[in-house]
Coordinates of C-alpha atoms and ligand atoms in Angstrom, one line a residue:
M1 CA 90.0 113.5 29.1
I2 CA 87.6 111.5 27.0
K3 CA 89.1 109.0 24.5
T4 CA 87.3 107.1 21.8
I5 CA 88.4 103.5 21.2
S6 CA 87.5 101.9 17.9
S7 CA 86.1 98.4 18.0
Q8 CA 83.9 96.0 16.0
A9 CA 80.5 94.8 17.0
F10 CA 80.1 91.3 18.4
T11 CA 77.2 89.4 17.0
D12 CA 76.5 87.4 20.2
Q13 CA 75.4 90.1 22.6
R14 CA 71.7 89.4 22.8
P15 CA 70.7 89.2 26.5
G16 CA 69.1 85.9 27.6
T17 CA 66.6 85.2 30.4
S18 CA 68.6 87.4 32.7
G19 CA 71.2 89.6 31.0
L20 CA 74.2 88.7 29.0
R21 CA 76.0 85.6 30.3
K22 CA 79.2 84.1 28.8
K23 CA 82.4 82.4 29.9
V24 CA 84.8 84.8 31.7
K25 CA 87.3 84.3 28.9
H26 CA 84.7 85.4 26.3
F27 CA 84.1 88.6 28.3
Q28 CA 87.9 89.1 28.6
Q29 CA 88.3 89.5 24.8
P30 CA 89.4 93.0 24.0
H31 CA 86.4 95.4 23.7
Y32 CA 83.7 92.7 24.5
L33 CA 82.5 94.1 27.8
A34 CA 83.2 97.7 26.8
N35 CA 81.1 97.4 23.6
F36 CA 78.2 96.1 25.5
A37 CA 78.5 98.8 28.2
Q38 CA 78.6 101.4 25.4
A39 CA 75.4 99.9 24.0
I40 CA 73.8 100.2 27.4
F41 CA 74.7 103.8 27.8
D42 CA 73.6 104.6 24.2
T43 CA 70.2 103.1 25.0
I44 CA 69.3 104.2 28.5
E45 CA 69.5 108.0 28.2
A46 CA 71.0 108.5 31.6
K47 CA 73.2 111.7 31.1
G48 CA 73.5 113.5 34.4
Q49 CA 71.6 110.7 36.2
T50 CA 72.6 108.4 39.1
L51 CA 73.3 104.7 38.5
V52 CA 74.0 101.8 40.9
L53 CA 76.8 99.4 40.1
G54 CA 78.0 96.2 41.8
G55 CA 78.4 92.5 41.4
D56 CA 78.5 89.2 43.2
G57 CA 82.3 89.3 43.6
R58 CA 83.0 86.6 41.0
Y59 CA 86.3 86.6 39.1
Y60 CA 86.5 89.6 36.7
N61 CA 84.1 91.6 38.9
D62 CA 86.5 94.4 39.9
E63 CA 88.1 94.8 36.5
A64 CA 84.6 95.0 34.9
I65 CA 83.6 97.7 37.4
G66 CA 86.7 99.7 36.4
I67 CA 85.8 99.4 32.7
I68 CA 82.2 100.3 33.2
L69 CA 83.1 103.3 35.4
R70 CA 85.4 104.7 32.7
I71 CA 82.7 104.3 30.0
A72 CA 80.0 105.7 32.3
A73 CA 82.1 108.8 33.0
A74 CA 82.7 109.3 29.3
N75 CA 79.0 109.0 28.5
G76 CA 78.0 111.8 30.9
I77 CA 76.6 109.7 33.8
G78 CA 76.2 112.1 36.8
R79 CA 76.9 109.8 39.7
V80 CA 77.5 106.1 40.3
L81 CA 76.9 104.3 43.6
V82 CA 79.2 101.4 43.8
G83 CA 79.1 98.6 46.5
Q84 CA 82.1 98.5 48.7
D85 CA 84.6 95.8 47.5
G86 CA 82.5 95.8 44.2
L87 CA 79.8 93.8 46.0
L88 CA 76.1 94.2 45.7
S89 CA 73.6 91.4 45.8
T90 CA 70.9 91.6 43.0
P91 CA 68.1 92.4 45.5
A92 CA 70.3 95.0 47.1
V93 CA 70.8 96.7 43.8
S94 CA 67.1 96.8 43.3
C95 CA 66.6 98.2 46.8
I96 CA 69.3 100.9 46.4
I97 CA 67.9 101.9 42.9
R98 CA 64.5 102.4 44.5
K99 CA 65.6 104.0 47.7
H100 CA 67.9 106.5 46.0
K101 CA 65.6 107.0 43.0
A102 CA 68.4 106.1 40.7
H103 CA 67.9 106.0 36.9
G104 CA 68.9 102.3 36.9
G105 CA 71.7 100.0 37.8
I106 CA 74.1 97.4 36.4
V107 CA 74.5 94.0 38.1
L108 CA 77.6 92.0 37.3
S109 CA 76.8 88.4 37.9
A110 CA 76.2 85.1 36.2
S111 CA 74.0 84.2 39.2
H112 CA 74.0 80.5 40.0
N113 CA 76.6 79.7 37.3
P114 CA 80.1 78.7 38.5
G115 CA 82.8 81.4 38.6
G116 CA 86.6 81.6 38.4
P117 CA 88.8 82.2 35.4
D118 CA 87.2 79.3 33.6
G119 CA 83.7 80.0 34.9
D120 CA 81.0 82.4 33.8
F121 CA 80.5 86.1 34.0
G122 CA 77.4 88.2 33.3
I123 CA 76.0 91.7 33.1
K124 CA 72.5 92.9 33.4
Y125 CA 70.8 96.3 33.3
N126 CA 68.0 97.2 35.8
I127 CA 65.6 100.0 35.2
G128 CA 64.4 102.8 37.6
N129 CA 61.8 100.5 39.3
G130 CA 64.7 98.4 40.4
G131 CA 63.8 95.4 38.2
P132 CA 65.5 93.8 35.3
A133 CA 65.0 95.7 32.0
P134 CA 62.0 94.4 30.1
E135 CA 62.5 92.8 26.7
K136 CA 61.9 96.0 24.7
I137 CA 65.0 97.5 26.5
T138 CA 67.2 94.4 26.3
E139 CA 66.4 94.1 22.6
A140 CA 67.2 97.8 22.1
I141 CA 70.6 97.3 23.9
Y142 CA 71.2 94.3 21.6
A143 CA 70.3 96.2 18.5
R144 CA 72.6 99.0 19.5
S145 CA 75.4 96.5 20.3
Q146 CA 75.2 95.4 16.7
Q147 CA 75.9 98.9 15.4
V148 CA 78.7 99.8 17.9
T149 CA 81.9 101.0 16.2
G150 CA 83.7 102.0 19.3
Y151 CA 83.3 103.3 22.8
K152 CA 84.3 106.3 24.9
I153 CA 86.4 106.1 28.0
V154 CA 87.7 108.6 30.6
E155 CA 91.2 107.9 31.7
G156 CA 92.3 108.8 35.2
T157 CA 92.5 107.2 38.6
L158 CA 89.8 104.8 39.6
P159 CA 88.7 104.8 43.3
D160 CA 89.8 102.1 45.7
L161 CA 86.7 99.9 45.8
G162 CA 87.6 98.8 49.4
K163 CA 87.2 102.3 50.8
P164 CA 83.8 103.8 51.4
G165 CA 83.7 107.5 50.4
K166 CA 83.3 109.9 47.5
S167 CA 85.5 110.7 44.5
T168 CA 85.3 111.8 40.9
L169 CA 86.3 110.3 37.6
G170 CA 86.3 113.1 35.0
E171 CA 83.1 114.9 35.8
M172 CA 81.3 111.9 37.2
A173 CA 80.8 111.5 41.0
I174 CA 81.5 108.0 42.5
E175 CA 80.3 106.9 45.9
I176 CA 81.5 103.7 47.4
V177 CA 78.6 102.6 49.6
D178 CA 78.1 100.0 52.2
P179 CA 76.4 97.1 50.3
V180 CA 74.3 96.0 53.2
S181 CA 72.8 98.9 55.2
D182 CA 69.9 100.0 52.9
Y183 CA 68.9 96.4 52.3
A184 CA 69.1 95.6 56.1
E185 CA 66.9 98.6 56.9
L186 CA 64.3 97.4 54.4
M187 CA 64.2 93.9 55.9
Q188 CA 63.7 95.5 59.3
Q189 CA 60.6 97.2 58.0
L190 CA 59.1 94.0 56.6
F191 CA 59.8 91.5 59.4
D192 CA 59.4 91.4 63.2
F193 CA 63.0 91.5 64.2
D194 CA 62.3 91.5 68.0
R195 CA 60.3 88.4 67.7
L196 CA 62.8 86.8 65.4
K197 CA 65.6 87.5 67.8
D198 CA 63.8 85.8 70.6
F199 CA 62.9 82.8 68.4
L200 CA 66.4 82.4 67.0
K201 CA 67.8 81.9 70.5
T202 CA 66.3 78.4 70.4
C203 CA 66.2 77.5 66.7
N204 CA 68.9 75.2 65.4
L205 CA 69.5 76.5 61.9
R206 CA 72.2 76.7 59.2
F207 CA 72.4 79.3 56.4
D208 CA 74.8 78.5 53.5
A209 CA 76.1 81.6 51.6
M210 CA 78.0 79.3 49.2
H211 CA 81.0 81.6 49.2
A212 CA 78.9 84.1 47.3
V213 CA 77.6 87.6 47.8
T214 CA 75.0 86.8 50.5
G215 CA 77.8 86.2 53.1
P216 CA 78.2 89.8 54.2
Y217 CA 74.4 90.3 54.2
A218 CA 73.8 87.1 56.3
R219 CA 76.5 88.0 58.7
R220 CA 75.1 91.5 59.3
I221 CA 71.3 90.6 59.3
L222 CA 71.2 87.1 60.7
G223 CA 74.4 87.4 62.8
D224 CA 74.7 91.0 64.1
L225 CA 71.1 92.0 64.1
L226 CA 69.4 88.6 64.9
G227 CA 72.1 86.9 67.0
V228 CA 72.6 83.7 64.9
R229 CA 75.9 82.0 65.8
A230 CA 78.7 82.9 63.3
D231 CA 79.5 79.3 62.7
W232 CA 75.9 78.6 61.6
I233 CA 76.4 81.0 58.7
M234 CA 78.3 78.7 56.4
N235 CA 80.7 79.7 53.6
A236 CA 80.1 83.4 54.4
K237 CA 83.3 84.7 52.7
P238 CA 82.7 85.7 49.1
L239 CA 85.3 84.2 46.9
P240 CA 86.0 84.9 43.2
D241 CA 85.5 81.2 42.3
F242 CA 82.9 80.4 45.1
G243 CA 85.5 78.0 46.6
G244 CA 85.4 75.9 43.4
C245 CA 81.7 75.2 44.0
H246 CA 78.6 75.7 42.1
P247 CA 76.7 78.6 43.8
D248 CA 73.3 77.2 43.0
P249 CA 71.1 76.6 46.0
N250 CA 69.6 73.2 45.2
P251 CA 69.8 69.8 46.8
A252 CA 72.4 68.7 44.2
Y253 CA 74.9 71.6 44.8
A254 CA 74.3 72.5 48.5
E255 CA 75.6 69.1 49.5
E256 CA 77.3 70.1 52.8
L257 CA 74.1 71.8 54.0
M258 CA 71.9 68.8 52.9
K259 CA 74.1 66.4 55.0
L260 CA 73.7 68.5 58.1
L261 CA 69.9 68.7 57.7
W262 CA 69.7 65.0 57.2
Q263 CA 71.6 64.1 60.4
D264 CA 69.7 62.7 63.4
N265 CA 68.8 65.7 65.6
G266 CA 70.2 68.0 62.9
P267 CA 69.1 71.6 62.4
V268 CA 65.3 72.1 61.9
F269 CA 65.8 74.9 59.4
G270 CA 68.3 75.2 56.6
A271 CA 68.6 77.7 53.8
A272 CA 71.0 78.6 51.0
S273 CA 71.4 81.4 48.5
D274 CA 73.1 81.7 45.2
G275 CA 75.9 83.7 43.5
D276 CA 74.2 87.0 43.5
G277 CA 71.8 86.5 46.4
D278 CA 68.5 86.4 44.6
R279 CA 67.7 82.7 44.9
N280 CA 66.8 80.7 48.0
M281 CA 66.4 77.1 49.0
I282 CA 64.5 76.3 52.1
L283 CA 65.0 73.0 54.0
G284 CA 63.2 71.5 56.9
H285 CA 64.7 68.6 58.8
R286 CA 65.1 65.9 56.1
L287 CA 62.6 67.7 53.9
P288 CA 63.4 70.1 51.0
V289 CA 60.7 72.6 50.3
S290 CA 60.1 72.8 46.6
P291 CA 60.3 76.4 45.5
S292 CA 56.8 76.2 44.1
D293 CA 55.5 75.1 47.4
S294 CA 57.5 77.8 49.2
L295 CA 55.7 80.5 47.2
A296 CA 52.3 78.9 48.1
V297 CA 53.1 78.6 51.8
L298 CA 54.3 82.3 52.0
A299 CA 51.2 83.4 50.2
A300 CA 48.9 81.4 52.5
N301 CA 50.6 82.7 55.6
A302 CA 51.5 86.3 54.5
K303 CA 49.2 88.0 57.0
L304 CA 51.3 86.6 59.9
V305 CA 54.2 88.8 58.8
P306 CA 54.2 92.6 59.5
G307 CA 55.1 93.7 56.0
Y308 CA 52.1 91.8 54.5
R309 CA 49.6 92.1 57.4
E310 CA 47.1 93.9 55.2
G311 CA 47.0 90.8 52.8
I312 CA 48.3 90.4 49.3
A313 CA 46.9 91.8 46.1
G314 CA 47.7 88.8 44.0
I315 CA 50.4 86.2 43.1
A316 CA 52.4 85.7 40.0
R317 CA 54.4 82.6 39.1
S318 CA 56.4 81.7 36.0
M319 CA 54.6 79.2 33.7
P320 CA 56.8 76.2 34.6
T321 CA 56.3 76.8 38.4
S322 CA 53.7 74.4 39.9
Q323 CA 50.1 75.4 40.4
A324 CA 50.4 75.2 44.2
A325 CA 50.1 79.0 44.4
D326 CA 47.0 79.0 42.2
V327 CA 45.1 77.0 44.8
V328 CA 46.0 79.4 47.5
A329 CA 45.2 82.4 45.4
K330 CA 41.8 80.9 44.7
E331 CA 41.1 80.5 48.4
L332 CA 42.3 84.1 49.1
H333 CA 40.1 85.4 46.3
V334 CA 43.1 87.1 44.7
P335 CA 44.3 86.7 41.1
C336 CA 47.2 84.4 40.1
F337 CA 49.1 85.4 37.0
E338 CA 51.2 83.0 34.9
T339 CA 54.2 84.6 33.2
P340 CA 57.1 83.3 31.1
T341 CA 60.4 82.3 32.9
G342 CA 62.4 85.4 33.8
W343 CA 61.9 87.8 36.7
K344 CA 61.6 90.7 34.2
F345 CA 58.0 89.6 33.4
F346 CA 56.8 90.3 37.0
G347 CA 57.8 94.0 36.9
N348 CA 54.7 95.4 35.2
L349 CA 52.4 93.4 37.4
L350 CA 54.2 94.6 40.6
D351 CA 54.3 98.2 39.4
A352 CA 50.6 98.1 38.6
H353 CA 49.9 96.7 42.2
Q354 CA 48.3 93.6 40.7
V355 CA 50.5 91.3 42.6
T356 CA 52.4 91.3 45.9
L357 CA 54.2 88.0 45.8
C358 CA 56.0 86.4 42.9
G359 CA 57.9 83.1 42.5
E360 CA 59.6 80.7 40.2
E361 CA 60.5 77.0 40.4
S362 CA 64.1 78.0 39.9
Y363 CA 64.5 78.8 43.6
G364 CA 63.2 82.4 43.2
T365 CA 60.7 84.1 45.5
S366 CA 60.1 87.8 46.3
S367 CA 57.5 90.5 46.8
N368 CA 56.8 94.1 45.9
H369 CA 59.5 95.4 48.3
V370 CA 62.0 95.2 45.5
R371 CA 61.7 94.3 41.8
E372 CA 64.0 91.3 41.9
K373 CA 63.8 87.9 43.5
D374 CA 65.3 88.0 47.0
G375 CA 67.1 85.1 48.7
L376 CA 67.5 86.4 52.2
W377 CA 64.1 88.0 52.2
A378 CA 62.6 84.5 51.7
V379 CA 64.7 83.1 54.5
L380 CA 63.6 85.9 56.9
F381 CA 59.9 85.4 55.8
W382 CA 60.1 81.7 56.6
L383 CA 61.8 82.3 59.9
N384 CA 59.2 84.9 60.8
L385 CA 56.5 82.3 60.0
L386 CA 58.2 79.6 62.1
A387 CA 58.4 82.1 65.0
V388 CA 54.7 83.1 64.8
R389 CA 53.3 79.6 64.1
G390 CA 55.6 77.9 66.6
Q391 CA 56.0 74.9 64.2
P392 CA 59.0 73.6 62.3
V393 CA 59.1 73.7 58.5
T394 CA 58.1 70.1 58.2
E395 CA 54.8 70.6 60.1
I396 CA 54.0 73.8 58.2
L397 CA 54.5 72.0 54.9
H398 CA 52.5 68.9 55.8
D399 CA 49.7 71.1 57.1
H400 CA 49.7 73.0 53.9
W401 CA 49.5 69.9 51.7
R402 CA 46.6 68.5 53.9
R403 CA 44.7 71.7 53.4
Y404 CA 45.5 72.6 49.8
G405 CA 46.7 69.3 48.3
R406 CA 50.2 68.5 47.3
H407 CA 51.7 69.4 43.9
Y408 CA 54.4 66.8 43.4
Y409 CA 57.0 68.6 41.4
S410 CA 60.4 68.1 39.8
R411 CA 62.7 69.6 37.2
H412 CA 65.1 67.5 35.2
D413 CA 68.0 69.4 33.5
Y414 CA 70.0 68.0 30.6
E415 CA 73.0 70.4 30.4
A416 CA 75.4 71.3 27.6
L417 CA 73.5 69.4 24.9
D418 CA 74.5 69.8 21.3
T419 CA 72.5 72.9 20.4
A420 CA 71.4 71.4 17.1
V421 CA 70.1 68.3 18.8
A422 CA 68.2 70.3 21.4
N423 CA 66.6 72.6 18.8
R424 CA 65.6 69.5 16.8
M425 CA 63.9 68.0 19.8
I426 CA 62.0 71.2 20.6
D427 CA 61.1 71.8 16.9
G428 CA 60.0 68.2 16.5
L429 CA 57.7 68.5 19.5
R430 CA 56.3 71.8 18.3
G431 CA 55.4 70.1 15.1
E432 CA 53.4 67.5 16.9
L433 CA 51.5 69.8 19.3
G434 CA 48.4 69.9 17.1
G435 CA 47.9 66.1 17.4
L436 CA 48.5 65.7 21.1
A437 CA 45.2 66.9 22.7
G438 CA 42.9 64.0 23.4
K439 CA 45.7 61.4 23.5
Q440 CA 45.6 58.9 26.4
F441 CA 48.7 57.6 28.2
G442 CA 47.8 55.1 30.9
S443 CA 45.4 56.8 33.2
R444 CA 46.2 60.3 32.0
N445 CA 44.6 62.1 29.1
I446 CA 46.2 65.2 27.5
R447 CA 43.6 68.0 27.7
A448 CA 45.6 70.6 25.7
A449 CA 49.1 71.1 24.3
D450 CA 50.7 74.4 23.3
D451 CA 53.7 76.6 23.1
F452 CA 53.1 79.2 25.8
T453 CA 52.5 82.8 24.6
Y454 CA 52.3 85.5 27.2
H455 CA 50.1 88.6 26.7
D456 CA 51.3 91.1 29.3
P457 CA 48.0 92.5 30.7
I458 CA 49.6 95.8 31.6
D459 CA 51.5 96.9 28.5
G460 CA 50.0 94.6 26.0
S461 CA 53.4 93.2 24.9
V462 CA 53.4 89.6 23.6
S463 CA 56.1 87.1 24.2
A464 CA 55.8 83.9 22.2
K465 CA 57.5 80.5 22.3
Q466 CA 58.0 80.5 26.1
G467 CA 57.9 76.8 26.6
I468 CA 55.9 73.8 25.5
R469 CA 53.1 72.6 27.8
L470 CA 51.3 69.3 27.9
M471 CA 48.3 69.8 30.1
F472 CA 46.5 66.7 31.4
E473 CA 42.8 66.4 32.4
D474 CA 43.7 65.8 36.1
G475 CA 45.7 69.0 36.3
A476 CA 49.1 67.3 35.8
R477 CA 51.6 69.0 33.4
I478 CA 54.7 68.3 31.5
V479 CA 56.6 71.4 30.4
V480 CA 59.7 71.6 28.3
R481 CA 61.9 74.5 27.3
L482 CA 65.5 75.5 26.6
S483 CA 67.2 77.5 29.3
G484 CA 68.1 81.1 28.6
T485 CA 70.9 81.3 31.1
G486 CA 73.4 78.6 30.2
T487 CA 76.7 79.4 28.6
E488 CA 77.6 76.0 27.0
G489 CA 75.6 74.3 24.3
A490 CA 71.9 74.1 25.2
T491 CA 70.3 73.1 28.5
L492 CA 67.0 71.4 28.2
R493 CA 64.6 71.7 31.2
L494 CA 61.9 69.2 31.7
Y495 CA 59.3 70.2 34.4
L496 CA 56.9 67.7 35.8
E497 CA 53.9 68.3 38.0
S498 CA 51.1 66.2 39.4
Y499 CA 48.4 67.1 41.9
Q500 CA 47.5 64.9 44.8
P501 CA 44.6 66.1 47.0
D502 CA 44.4 63.0 49.1
P503 CA 46.4 63.4 52.4
A504 CA 46.9 59.7 52.6
R505 CA 48.9 59.8 49.4
Q506 CA 51.1 62.9 50.0
A507 CA 54.2 61.2 51.4
E508 CA 55.7 59.7 48.3
D509 CA 59.1 60.5 46.9
P510 CA 58.4 63.0 44.1
Q511 CA 60.4 61.0 41.5
A512 CA 58.2 58.0 42.3
A513 CA 55.0 60.0 42.3
L514 CA 56.0 61.5 38.9
G515 CA 57.2 58.2 37.5
D516 CA 54.4 57.8 34.9
L517 CA 54.8 61.4 33.7
I518 CA 58.5 60.9 33.3
N519 CA 57.8 57.9 31.1
I520 CA 55.2 59.9 29.1
A521 CA 57.7 62.7 28.6
E522 CA 60.2 60.3 27.2
H523 CA 57.7 58.7 25.0
V524 CA 56.5 62.0 23.6
I525 CA 59.7 64.0 23.5
G526 CA 62.3 61.3 23.4
I527 CA 65.1 63.2 25.2
K528 CA 67.1 60.1 25.9
R529 CA 66.4 58.6 22.5
Q530 CA 67.5 61.8 20.7
S531 CA 70.3 63.1 22.9
G532 CA 71.8 59.8 23.9
R533 CA 71.8 60.9 27.5
Q534 CA 70.5 58.2 29.9
Q535 CA 69.7 60.5 32.8
P536 CA 69.4 64.2 33.6
D537 CA 72.5 66.0 34.9
V538 CA 70.6 67.7 37.7
I539 CA 67.3 66.8 39.3
T540 CA 65.6 69.3 41.6
Ligands
LIG1 C1 67.3 83.7 36.0 C2 66.1 84.4 35.9 C3 64.9 83.6 36.4 C4 64.9 82.3 35.7 C5 66.2 81.6 35.9 C6 66.3 80.3 35.1 O1 67.6 83.5 37.4 O2 66.1 85.6 36.6 O3 63.7 84.3 36.2 O4 63.9 81.5 36.3 O5 67.2 82.4 35.4 O6 66.1 80.6 33.7 P1 66.4 79.6 32.6 O7 65.5 78.4 32.9 O8 66.1 80.3 31.3 O9 67.8 79.1 32.7 P2 69.1 83.8 37.9 O10 69.0 83.5 39.4 O11 70.0 82.9 37.1 O12 69.3 85.3 37.6

C-alpha cells in the first residue's frame, strides 16, 4: 500500500561538488533524507526502470537504503539492484549501471569524510552513463526539493540486505547483488592478471582499505585473484565509523601505511583508498606520488597496459590539478582539457570520446571504463606498469621527472573556517584580480589572474566562479577556492605548483621548493592574517 507522508521542504538541500553531504544527525532529522529522495524521483523520470543502490557502509547506510527503497517502490521504480550488505563502491555503482544498462543509481557516501553517529553522511545520484549527475540535474533536484510537500512510501517488509537474492516491495523488484563480481570482471578485461599474478609473487606491497568499502574489493581482486597475502591488505573490514579514522587516503590520514613504507627495507609499493573506493594514494618506498604526477605517469605509460594498448584519445584534469599531464599530452599529440573540480565535469568529454584518462589533485584518477574515479583501478594500473617495466615506483617517477620535468605541487587546506571570514577572503581577492597581472614578486611575475570559468566544449554549458588562479610567467600557479564537500563551516584550499625542468633540481622537498609561492600566497590572499590560523590543517 502506498502512503503519503506530509513534510516541509528543507532549504539546505543543494548538492555540492559531489552530492548532498551533511552530518549524520542532520540526515537523521525526520523527513530530511526522504524529502531529498522524493525530489530525486520527481526529477529523474525513472518509472518502470532499473536503478542501482548502495553505499560505503558508513553509519546510517542500511537505514537510508530502507528509506530509499520504500520511496522508490512508491514512485513506480521497476527494479533496484542493491549491493549485498548495503555495500557498493562508487566505481562499482558506475560499472553496474553501465553493464546492466540501468537508468541510474544512488550512492550513499560522504566519501573521504569521517563516519559514525557524529560523522558525515551523503547521497549522490548517478545518471545512465554511470557518472555523477551533471549540474543541470543536481540543480533540478535541488529546485524540486524546495517544493516538496511530502513523499510517498510503500510499507511492507524490506529484504535482508545480507542475503543475495530476489524479492519484491509493493510492485518493485529488488535484487541483492554481489558488490564485487561485475567490477572484478571489468578489471580483468583491462589489466594483465596473469602477468600481475606472477609479478606479485615477489612484490612487497601493502594496500590500506581504511576500514571502508574497498576492503571486500581488495580481498577478492588483490587477494583471491592475484594472490596478495591477506595480511598485506590492511584494515579490510568495512566499519560504520571506519575504525574511528578519517578514510581519506593522503599522507596525513594514512599514517600506519606511511610508517610501513618509510621503514628500512619496507614495502616497495603502498596504496590506499577512501570511504567509497573512488580515491587512491600511491606510494613508493619513502616517496609519495602526487596525484597530479600519477595521472601524468599513467598517461605516459598507458600503452603498456592491455586496456589502453591502442593509446589514449586525450586527458582531462581538474583546474587545480598540476599541469604535469599537459606536458605528457603535448608529447603524445592528444588534447588535454582543464575542467572545474568535480568528477561530474569529465562525463561529457568521456561520453564524446574526447578523453580516455581523467584525474584530479584530490587523489582521483580514472578512465573511460566507468564514469567515476576509481581507486582500485589506479592501484592495478600502477602494479601492471611495475610488472611490465620491472622498476619500482621510485624509479618510474624519477625517470618521468627527468623526461618531462617535475611539477612541484602541494595543497594546503584550512578546514572549518568561519564561513563569513572565508567568503570575505575570496571576495576580497576577486576584487583585486584586475590589478594583479604584471605584478612582480621576487623572481616571479604574474602573467594573468582570473576566476576560472568553464565552457563545456560538448554541451556548451558554462560554470563560473570555479576557483581563483594566479598564473605566473614561468608556468607556476597559485589557485584558491572553497571546498564543496565539507560539512562544517568553510574549507579553504590553497593549491601551489611550480615547474622544474632541470633534473639536478628535482629532489627538493615540495614545501621547500614551493616556499616562495607560499609566501606570495600569504602576501596576496592573507589567509593567516584574516583567519587567524597560523598553519594549514592538512598539507598534501
Ligand atoms: C569529490 C569530487 C571530486 C573533488 C573532491 C574535492 O571527491 O568527486 O571531483 O575533487 O570532491 O572537492 P572539493 O575540493 O570541492 O572538496 P569525493 O572523493 O569526495 O567524492
